Structures are given as C-alpha cells and as structure tokens.
Amino acid sequence: MKTIRKGRWTLAPLGLAAALLAPAASAAPPMLAATPPMGWNSWNHFADKIDDATVRAQADAMAANGMRDAGYRYINIDDTWEGQRDASGVIHPNAKFPDMKALADYVHSKGLKLGIYSSPGPKTCAGYEGSGGHEVQDAQTYAAWGIDYLKYDLCSLAQPMIAAGNLEKAQAIEVAAYEKMRDALRATGRPIVYSLCQYGFYQPWRWGGSVGGNLWRTTGDINDTFARMVQIGLGQAGLSKYAKPGNWNDPDMLEVGNGGMKAAEYRTHMSLWAILAAPLLAGNDLTKMTPETLSILANKEVVAIDQDPAGRQGDRVRAEGGLEVWAKPLSGGGKAVGLFNLSDQRANLDIDFAALGFKGPVNVRDVWAGKDLGRMKAYHAAAVIEHGVVLLRVTP
Ligand code: GLA
C-alpha cells in the first residue's frame, strides 16, 4: 500500500475522513537550506569597510547580473555592523547601518534575502557587541528587521577554556550557547537559516545538526591564495556522510574574483566547492567583477552540481601527488567528477568510469567547456594545466 509521508504524519489512503482529520500540508514548514545556501557575504572582500550603501549595491548587482537567476539569494552582512545596546538591552546597528529594517525591505524588494552576523560570546571576532546573554532579545530584533540568515561565530566564547586545553568544557559551553540561539530563532516563527562558525573544533559535523545548525564551518578562515583554498578543500575528504538536505558542511566562503588567484585556479575553487555541496557564498565585490569572474560564479551547470536535489556531498576517489579525482553522486544516478591537477606542471588525468561504479559506457559532458563528449567507458584528460580542473557530468 502506498503511503504519503508529510513531516511526522503518515497519510494512509484510508478514505476522505482520515485525510480531512490529518493536518493541512502547510503545517510542516518548508525545510530551510534544503540545498546548500547560496549568496554573498561581506567579509572576504570588505571586512570592516561595509555599510548600508555597499550592501544595497551588492544586492542591485546580484539581481541584475544573472547571479540571482543562477540561484544566489542571501546578501549576508558579516561582522562590524553592531552598535550599542540601549537601556533595555536591545541591540542597535552602528552608524554604518542607519536603518536595518529599511535595508532588509530593500534587499527583499530585489527578490533576495538578508543575512546578519553575531557571536554567542560577549564580543564578536572583530570586537563588536555579541549576543551572549541576549539571545532571545537579539533573535526577536533580527526577526523584526526581516533577517533571513544568521552566521553565529564563536570567537570570544569559551576562549579561556580552549587556551587552557579544557576542550570538553569548551565544547559543552558552545553546544549550550548554540542551542540557546537555535531556540530563540525558532521562537520568532521566522525561517532564519542558522550558520554555525567555530572553525571545525571538535568535529561539528557530528553535532552541528543536532544543535540546529543548517551549516557549520569545518575549518579556520579561508584566504585568497591557491595554497589555502586547496588545503581547506582537500581537508573535506571523508566528511561527505555528514551532509544532507538542511545540514551542510561549510568549508568557508568563496574567494572567486578577489584577485589573489588566476581564473583557472578560481575554476578549481568553484568546482571543488560544487563537488563538496558547499554553501556558495561569493566573497568578492559584485559591483566590480570581470565577465570572467561572473562566468565562474554564475555558471549554471556548475551551480546545478552544487545544488543537486539529492543533497549528497562528494568525496575523494583517488589522490596521487597533486593529481586528485573527486566525485559527487547526483540525482538520477549520475555523478559529477572533478579531475584536479593541483601540481605545478601540466599533467594527464584519467578516469575509468567502472571505478566510480558505472557498468558500461556513460554519457560524459565537460561542464566548463559546455560540451557533450559522447558515450565512453573511460576518459583521458590530456595536459590539464597546473592548478586546473576538468569537471565532468557523467550520466548512465
Ligand atoms: C571569523 C570568521 C570569519 C569572519 C570574521 C569576522 O574569523 O571565521 O568568517 O566572520 O570572524 O570578524
């Protein structure tokens, strides 16, 4: 007998009466972050040089340049927006953000969503006012402003315990703090994506979902160098089993377009993040990008790999001296396959599709080239440039 699952209710076809007694389908709220969140965040490019006008300009650019149509949604303000609390403890933005509600309305009018940043400790990483002890009040304030996403960055909380090597105590404090904000966010009734940032201490992939995180940082901060990007990306090996719709590993935001890497290296960055089903949060100035940067960020086929509805994270298949093959299962039985040449010279890369579990020949598409390569049992990529990638979409 066929049953239809709706949240915790199961509708068996017992007739009209049973169906009428069951709660309406709308009772189950839609899942937050059913695919990895996509958007933009102020930190990597602007750091503390972020203000209302700059955020509006990023939203304008995202709505106009094709990124919104490619799936980018969140415009996230990172650290340094915070002002003081008033006599009743309510947080206010500083002078850079004169009216947060008006800013949210503006971003929403562009078909986008607004994100904000805080810390469970007394101070944020940049030394601004944190939410510790004001969780309920702050969640209410964010909801009243129309905030859709919160990055909650550990920083000052539990630092003394970490410094003293008392990691167990530190973790317990953190978990309690993350749960406090989870409950405060839920109590607002507003869907707010909850992003945990604590740099990967004590394996947050094992507990981030249970404290309400829709995503959790798995590492320390990225920077705009090939070496750091690769170190972080490859460090995700083995974590694929912890990601699923609603709960994602977060290897940090994108550096694509910030100028420290070559275009080929940014394609490697984007390909690896897509295979990892990583959140895609652009970290560049969207108002000043080159067409090449936009073509990397807004490549619909690459984004589709990241956003595949099956919600499976990819993982390492093979690694040999800077040559790596990674694969991500896709809905419909296909796979995205990245052939990465992370070495400093040109190299050949091969993949036998049988090694990925395919029986017989498969349809192969070169994603960055936008070209179907036909049916094959194995693929030989000749002379992949140093730090480059060939990204394939393979369909049985
Ligand atoms: C930490 C985070 C960064 C950024 C800064 C802001 O370093 O990991 O992503 O949010 O704080 O101060």
Coordinates of C-alpha atoms and ligand atoms in Angstrom, one line a residue:
M1 CA 0.0 0.0 0.0
K2 CA 1.3 3.4 -0.9
T3 CA 1.6 5.9 2.0
I4 CA 2.5 9.6 1.7
R5 CA 4.8 11.0 4.3
K6 CA 4.2 14.5 5.4
G7 CA 6.6 15.5 8.2
R8 CA 5.8 13.2 11.2
W9 CA 2.3 12.4 9.8
T10 CA 1.7 9.5 7.6
L11 CA -1.4 9.6 5.4
A12 CA -2.5 6.1 4.5
P13 CA -5.3 6.0 1.9
L14 CA -8.0 5.2 4.4
G15 CA -10.6 7.4 2.8
L16 CA -11.7 11.0 2.9
A17 CA -12.3 11.2 6.7
A18 CA -8.8 10.3 7.6
A19 CA -7.5 12.8 5.1
L20 CA -9.7 15.5 6.5
L21 CA -8.5 14.8 10.0
A22 CA -4.9 15.0 9.1
P23 CA -3.2 18.4 9.4
A24 CA -3.0 20.5 6.3
A25 CA 0.1 20.1 4.2
S26 CA 1.1 23.7 5.2
A27 CA 1.5 22.5 8.8
A28 CA 5.0 21.3 8.0
P29 CA 7.2 24.3 7.4
P30 CA 9.4 24.0 4.3
M31 CA 12.9 22.8 5.0
L32 CA 15.4 25.5 5.5
A33 CA 18.6 25.1 3.4
A34 CA 17.2 22.1 1.5
T35 CA 20.2 22.7 -0.8
P36 CA 23.4 24.4 0.2
P37 CA 22.8 28.2 0.8
M38 CA 23.9 30.5 -2.0
G39 CA 24.5 34.2 -1.8
W40 CA 27.2 36.7 -0.9
N41 CA 29.0 37.7 2.3
S42 CA 30.8 41.0 3.0
W43 CA 33.8 39.6 5.0
N44 CA 36.3 38.3 2.4
H45 CA 36.4 41.5 0.4
F46 CA 35.1 44.3 2.5
A47 CA 35.9 43.2 6.1
D48 CA 35.0 46.2 8.3
K49 CA 34.6 48.5 5.3
I50 CA 31.0 47.5 4.9
D51 CA 28.0 49.8 5.2
D52 CA 24.4 50.2 4.1
A53 CA 25.1 51.7 0.7
T54 CA 27.6 48.9 -0.1
V55 CA 25.2 46.2 0.8
R56 CA 22.5 47.7 -1.3
A57 CA 24.9 47.9 -4.2
Q58 CA 25.7 44.2 -3.9
A59 CA 22.0 43.4 -3.9
D60 CA 21.5 45.5 -7.0
A61 CA 24.3 43.8 -8.8
M62 CA 23.2 40.3 -7.8
A63 CA 19.7 41.0 -9.0
A64 CA 20.9 42.5 -12.3
N65 CA 23.9 40.4 -13.3
G66 CA 22.4 36.9 -13.6
M67 CA 23.5 35.6 -10.2
R68 CA 20.0 35.8 -8.7
D69 CA 18.7 33.8 -11.7
A70 CA 21.5 31.3 -11.2
G71 CA 20.3 30.7 -7.6
Y72 CA 22.1 33.2 -5.4
R73 CA 19.8 34.5 -2.7
Y74 CA 21.4 35.7 0.5
I75 CA 23.1 39.0 1.0
N76 CA 24.9 38.5 4.2
I77 CA 26.4 41.2 6.4
D78 CA 29.3 39.9 8.4
D79 CA 31.0 41.4 11.4
T80 CA 31.2 45.1 12.2
W81 CA 27.6 46.2 11.8
E82 CA 26.9 46.1 15.5
G83 CA 26.4 49.2 17.6
Q84 CA 25.4 49.5 21.3
R85 CA 22.6 48.1 23.4
D86 CA 20.0 50.6 24.7
A87 CA 18.9 50.7 28.4
S88 CA 16.6 47.8 27.8
G89 CA 19.3 45.7 26.2
V90 CA 18.1 46.0 22.6
I91 CA 20.9 45.9 20.1
H92 CA 21.2 48.7 17.6
P93 CA 23.3 48.8 14.4
N94 CA 26.2 51.4 14.4
A95 CA 26.3 54.5 12.2
K96 CA 27.2 52.5 9.1
F97 CA 23.7 50.9 9.1
P98 CA 21.2 53.6 9.9
D99 CA 18.1 51.5 9.4
M100 CA 18.4 47.7 9.3
K101 CA 14.6 47.2 8.6
A102 CA 14.7 49.5 5.6
L103 CA 17.8 47.7 4.3
A104 CA 16.0 44.3 4.7
D105 CA 13.0 45.7 2.9
Y106 CA 15.2 46.9 0.1
V107 CA 17.0 43.6 -0.3
H108 CA 13.7 41.8 -0.2
S109 CA 12.3 44.1 -2.9
K110 CA 15.1 42.7 -5.2
G111 CA 13.9 39.2 -4.7
L112 CA 16.8 38.5 -2.3
K113 CA 17.2 37.7 1.4
L114 CA 19.3 39.4 4.1
G115 CA 21.7 37.8 6.5
I116 CA 23.4 39.0 9.6
Y117 CA 26.2 38.0 11.9
S118 CA 26.7 37.7 15.7
S119 CA 28.6 35.7 18.3
P120 CA 27.4 33.6 21.3
G121 CA 30.1 35.3 23.4
P122 CA 30.2 38.8 24.8
K123 CA 32.2 40.1 21.7
T124 CA 32.4 39.2 18.1
C125 CA 35.8 38.4 16.4
A126 CA 36.2 42.0 15.4
G127 CA 35.5 43.1 19.0
Y128 CA 31.9 44.3 18.5
E129 CA 28.9 43.5 20.7
G130 CA 28.0 39.8 20.8
S131 CA 24.7 38.1 21.7
G132 CA 25.8 36.3 24.8
G133 CA 23.1 36.7 27.4
H134 CA 20.8 38.5 24.9
E135 CA 19.9 35.6 22.6
V136 CA 16.1 35.9 22.9
Q137 CA 16.2 39.7 22.5
D138 CA 18.5 39.6 19.5
A139 CA 16.6 36.9 17.7
Q140 CA 13.4 39.0 18.2
T141 CA 15.2 42.0 16.9
Y142 CA 16.6 40.2 13.8
A143 CA 13.1 38.8 13.1
A144 CA 11.6 42.3 13.4
W145 CA 14.1 43.7 11.0
G146 CA 13.3 40.9 8.5
I147 CA 16.6 38.9 8.7
D148 CA 16.7 35.6 7.0
Y149 CA 20.1 34.1 7.9
L150 CA 22.3 34.3 10.9
K151 CA 26.0 33.4 11.0
Y152 CA 26.8 32.8 14.6
D153 CA 30.6 33.0 15.2
L154 CA 32.2 31.6 18.3
C155 CA 35.1 33.9 18.9
S156 CA 35.2 35.1 22.4
L157 CA 33.0 32.4 23.9
A158 CA 35.0 29.6 25.7
Q159 CA 38.4 31.0 24.7
P160 CA 39.8 30.7 28.2
M161 CA 38.8 27.0 28.3
I162 CA 40.3 26.4 24.8
A163 CA 43.5 28.2 25.8
A164 CA 43.8 26.1 28.9
G165 CA 43.3 22.9 26.9
N166 CA 40.0 22.1 28.5
L167 CA 38.2 21.2 25.3
E168 CA 35.5 19.2 26.8
K169 CA 34.3 22.1 28.9
A170 CA 34.7 24.4 26.0
Q171 CA 32.5 22.2 23.8
A172 CA 29.8 21.9 26.4
I173 CA 29.6 25.7 26.7
E174 CA 29.5 26.1 23.0
V175 CA 26.8 23.5 22.5
A176 CA 24.6 25.1 25.1
A177 CA 25.1 28.5 23.6
Y178 CA 24.3 27.3 20.1
E179 CA 21.2 25.6 21.4
K180 CA 20.1 28.8 23.1
M181 CA 20.2 30.8 19.9
R182 CA 18.5 27.9 18.0
D183 CA 15.6 28.0 20.4
A184 CA 15.5 31.8 20.3
L185 CA 15.4 31.8 16.5
R186 CA 12.7 29.1 16.4
A187 CA 10.6 31.1 18.9
T188 CA 10.5 34.0 16.5
G189 CA 8.5 31.9 14.0
R190 CA 10.6 33.4 11.2
P191 CA 12.5 31.0 9.0
I192 CA 16.2 32.0 9.6
V193 CA 19.0 29.9 8.3
Y194 CA 21.4 29.2 11.1
S195 CA 25.1 29.1 10.2
L196 CA 27.5 27.9 12.9
C197 CA 31.0 29.2 12.8
Q198 CA 33.5 27.7 15.2
Y199 CA 36.3 26.7 12.8
G200 CA 35.8 23.0 12.9
F201 CA 36.8 22.4 16.6
Y202 CA 35.6 19.0 18.0
Q203 CA 34.1 17.7 14.7
P204 CA 31.0 19.9 14.4
W205 CA 29.8 17.7 11.5
R206 CA 28.9 15.2 14.3
W207 CA 26.8 17.6 16.3
G208 CA 26.1 20.7 14.3
G209 CA 22.8 19.5 13.0
S210 CA 21.6 18.5 16.5
V211 CA 22.1 22.0 17.9
G212 CA 20.0 23.4 15.0
G213 CA 22.8 24.3 12.5
N214 CA 21.8 24.3 8.9
L215 CA 25.5 24.6 8.2
W216 CA 28.7 24.5 10.2
R217 CA 32.2 25.7 9.3
T218 CA 34.6 22.8 9.2
T219 CA 37.8 24.8 9.1
G220 CA 39.6 28.0 10.0
D221 CA 39.3 31.0 7.7
I222 CA 40.0 30.8 4.0
N223 CA 42.1 33.4 2.3
D224 CA 42.6 34.4 -1.3
T225 CA 45.5 32.1 -2.1
F226 CA 45.6 28.9 -4.0
A227 CA 47.5 27.1 -1.3
R228 CA 45.0 27.9 1.5
M229 CA 42.0 27.2 -0.8
V230 CA 43.3 23.8 -1.7
Q231 CA 44.3 22.9 1.9
I232 CA 40.8 23.7 3.0
G233 CA 39.1 22.0 0.1
L234 CA 41.1 18.7 0.3
G235 CA 40.7 18.8 4.1
Q236 CA 37.0 17.9 3.5
A237 CA 37.8 14.4 2.5
G238 CA 35.8 11.9 4.5
L239 CA 33.1 14.4 5.6
S240 CA 30.6 13.6 2.9
K241 CA 28.5 11.3 5.1
Y242 CA 27.7 14.2 7.4
A243 CA 26.0 16.4 4.9
K244 CA 22.3 16.2 3.9
P245 CA 19.4 18.5 2.9
G246 CA 19.1 21.0 5.8
N247 CA 22.6 20.3 7.2
W248 CA 25.8 21.2 5.4
N249 CA 29.5 21.1 5.9
D250 CA 30.8 24.6 5.3
P251 CA 34.4 24.9 4.1
D252 CA 34.1 28.7 4.2
M253 CA 33.1 31.3 1.7
L254 CA 34.3 31.8 -1.9
E255 CA 37.3 33.9 -2.8
V256 CA 36.4 33.8 -6.6
G257 CA 37.2 37.2 -8.1
N258 CA 39.2 38.7 -5.2
G259 CA 42.3 38.8 -7.3
G260 CA 44.7 36.5 -5.5
M261 CA 44.3 33.6 -7.8
K262 CA 44.2 33.1 -11.6
A263 CA 41.0 32.3 -13.4
A264 CA 41.9 28.6 -13.8
E265 CA 42.5 28.5 -10.0
Y266 CA 39.2 30.1 -9.3
R267 CA 37.5 27.4 -11.6
T268 CA 39.3 24.8 -9.4
H269 CA 37.9 26.5 -6.3
M270 CA 34.4 26.7 -7.6
S271 CA 34.5 23.1 -8.9
L272 CA 35.7 21.7 -5.6
W273 CA 33.1 23.6 -3.7
A274 CA 30.4 22.4 -6.0
I275 CA 31.5 18.8 -5.6
L276 CA 31.6 19.3 -1.9
A277 CA 27.9 20.6 -1.9
A278 CA 29.4 23.6 -0.1
P279 CA 27.5 26.7 0.6
L280 CA 28.2 29.1 -2.3
L281 CA 28.7 32.5 -0.7
A282 CA 30.5 34.8 -3.1
G283 CA 33.1 36.9 -1.3
N284 CA 34.0 39.4 -3.9
D285 CA 32.8 42.9 -4.9
L286 CA 29.8 42.0 -7.1
T287 CA 29.7 45.6 -8.5
K288 CA 33.2 45.4 -10.0
M289 CA 33.6 41.9 -11.3
T290 CA 35.1 41.0 -14.6
P291 CA 32.9 39.0 -17.1
E292 CA 35.2 36.0 -16.4
T293 CA 34.6 36.1 -12.7
L294 CA 30.9 36.3 -13.3
S295 CA 31.1 33.4 -15.7
I296 CA 32.7 31.3 -12.9
L297 CA 30.3 32.2 -10.2
A298 CA 27.1 32.1 -12.3
N299 CA 27.9 29.0 -14.4
K300 CA 24.5 27.3 -14.2
E301 CA 25.8 23.8 -14.8
V302 CA 28.4 24.1 -12.0
V303 CA 25.8 25.6 -9.7
A304 CA 23.5 22.7 -10.6
I305 CA 26.1 20.2 -9.4
D306 CA 26.3 22.0 -6.0
Q307 CA 22.6 22.4 -5.7
D308 CA 21.6 18.9 -6.9
P309 CA 18.4 18.0 -5.2
A310 CA 19.7 14.7 -3.9
G311 CA 21.8 16.7 -1.5
R312 CA 24.8 14.4 -1.4
Q313 CA 28.3 15.8 -0.7
G314 CA 31.1 14.4 -2.9
D315 CA 34.3 12.9 -1.7
R316 CA 37.8 11.9 -2.8
V317 CA 38.1 8.9 -5.1
R318 CA 41.9 9.0 -5.7
A319 CA 44.9 11.1 -4.9
E320 CA 48.4 10.8 -6.3
G321 CA 51.0 13.6 -5.9
G322 CA 48.8 16.6 -6.5
L323 CA 46.5 14.8 -9.0
E324 CA 43.1 14.1 -7.5
V325 CA 39.8 12.7 -8.6
W326 CA 36.7 13.6 -6.6
A327 CA 33.1 12.6 -7.3
K328 CA 29.7 13.6 -6.2
P329 CA 26.6 11.4 -6.6
L330 CA 23.8 13.3 -8.4
S331 CA 20.0 12.6 -8.5
G332 CA 19.1 10.2 -11.3
G333 CA 22.2 8.0 -10.8
G334 CA 24.8 10.3 -12.4
K335 CA 27.9 11.8 -10.9
A336 CA 29.9 14.9 -11.1
V337 CA 33.6 14.1 -11.4
G338 CA 36.4 16.5 -10.9
L339 CA 39.8 15.7 -12.3
F340 CA 42.1 18.1 -10.4
N341 CA 45.7 18.9 -11.2
L342 CA 46.9 20.7 -8.1
S343 CA 50.5 20.3 -9.1
D344 CA 52.7 23.0 -10.5
Q345 CA 53.0 21.5 -14.0
R346 CA 50.7 20.2 -16.8
A347 CA 49.6 16.7 -16.3
N348 CA 47.4 14.0 -17.8
L349 CA 44.5 12.7 -15.8
D350 CA 42.5 9.5 -16.4
I351 CA 39.3 8.1 -15.0
D352 CA 37.8 4.7 -15.7
F353 CA 34.1 5.1 -15.0
A354 CA 33.9 1.5 -13.8
A355 CA 36.0 2.7 -10.8
L356 CA 33.1 5.0 -10.0
G357 CA 30.6 2.2 -10.0
F358 CA 29.2 2.6 -13.5
K359 CA 28.6 -0.5 -15.6
G360 CA 29.2 0.0 -19.3
P361 CA 29.6 3.3 -21.1
V362 CA 28.3 6.6 -19.8
N363 CA 27.3 10.0 -21.3
V364 CA 30.1 12.4 -20.5
R365 CA 29.8 16.2 -20.5
D366 CA 32.7 18.6 -20.0
V367 CA 31.0 21.2 -17.8
W368 CA 33.3 24.2 -18.0
A369 CA 33.6 23.7 -21.8
G370 CA 29.8 23.2 -22.1
K371 CA 30.4 20.3 -24.4
D372 CA 29.0 16.8 -24.7
L373 CA 31.8 14.4 -25.2
G374 CA 29.7 11.4 -26.1
R375 CA 29.5 7.9 -24.6
M376 CA 32.6 6.4 -23.1
K377 CA 33.9 3.9 -20.6
A378 CA 36.9 5.9 -19.6
Y379 CA 38.2 9.4 -20.1
H380 CA 41.6 10.7 -20.7
A381 CA 42.3 14.4 -19.9
A382 CA 45.5 15.4 -21.7
A383 CA 47.6 18.2 -20.4
V384 CA 45.3 19.6 -17.7
I385 CA 47.0 22.9 -16.8
E386 CA 48.7 23.4 -13.5
H387 CA 46.2 24.2 -10.7
G388 CA 43.4 23.5 -13.2
V389 CA 40.5 21.1 -13.3
V390 CA 38.3 19.2 -15.8
L391 CA 34.8 18.9 -14.4
L392 CA 32.6 16.2 -15.9
R393 CA 29.0 15.4 -15.6
V394 CA 28.5 11.7 -16.1
T395 CA 25.2 10.1 -16.7
P396 CA 24.5 6.4 -17.1
Ligands
GLA1 C1 36.0 34.9 12.0 C2 35.2 34.2 10.9 C3 35.2 35.0 9.6 C4 34.6 36.3 9.8 C5 35.4 37.1 10.9 C6 34.7 38.4 11.3 O1 37.3 35.0 11.6 O2 35.7 32.9 10.7 O3 34.5 34.3 8.6 O4 33.3 36.2 10.1 O5 35.5 36.3 12.1 O6 35.3 39.0 12.4

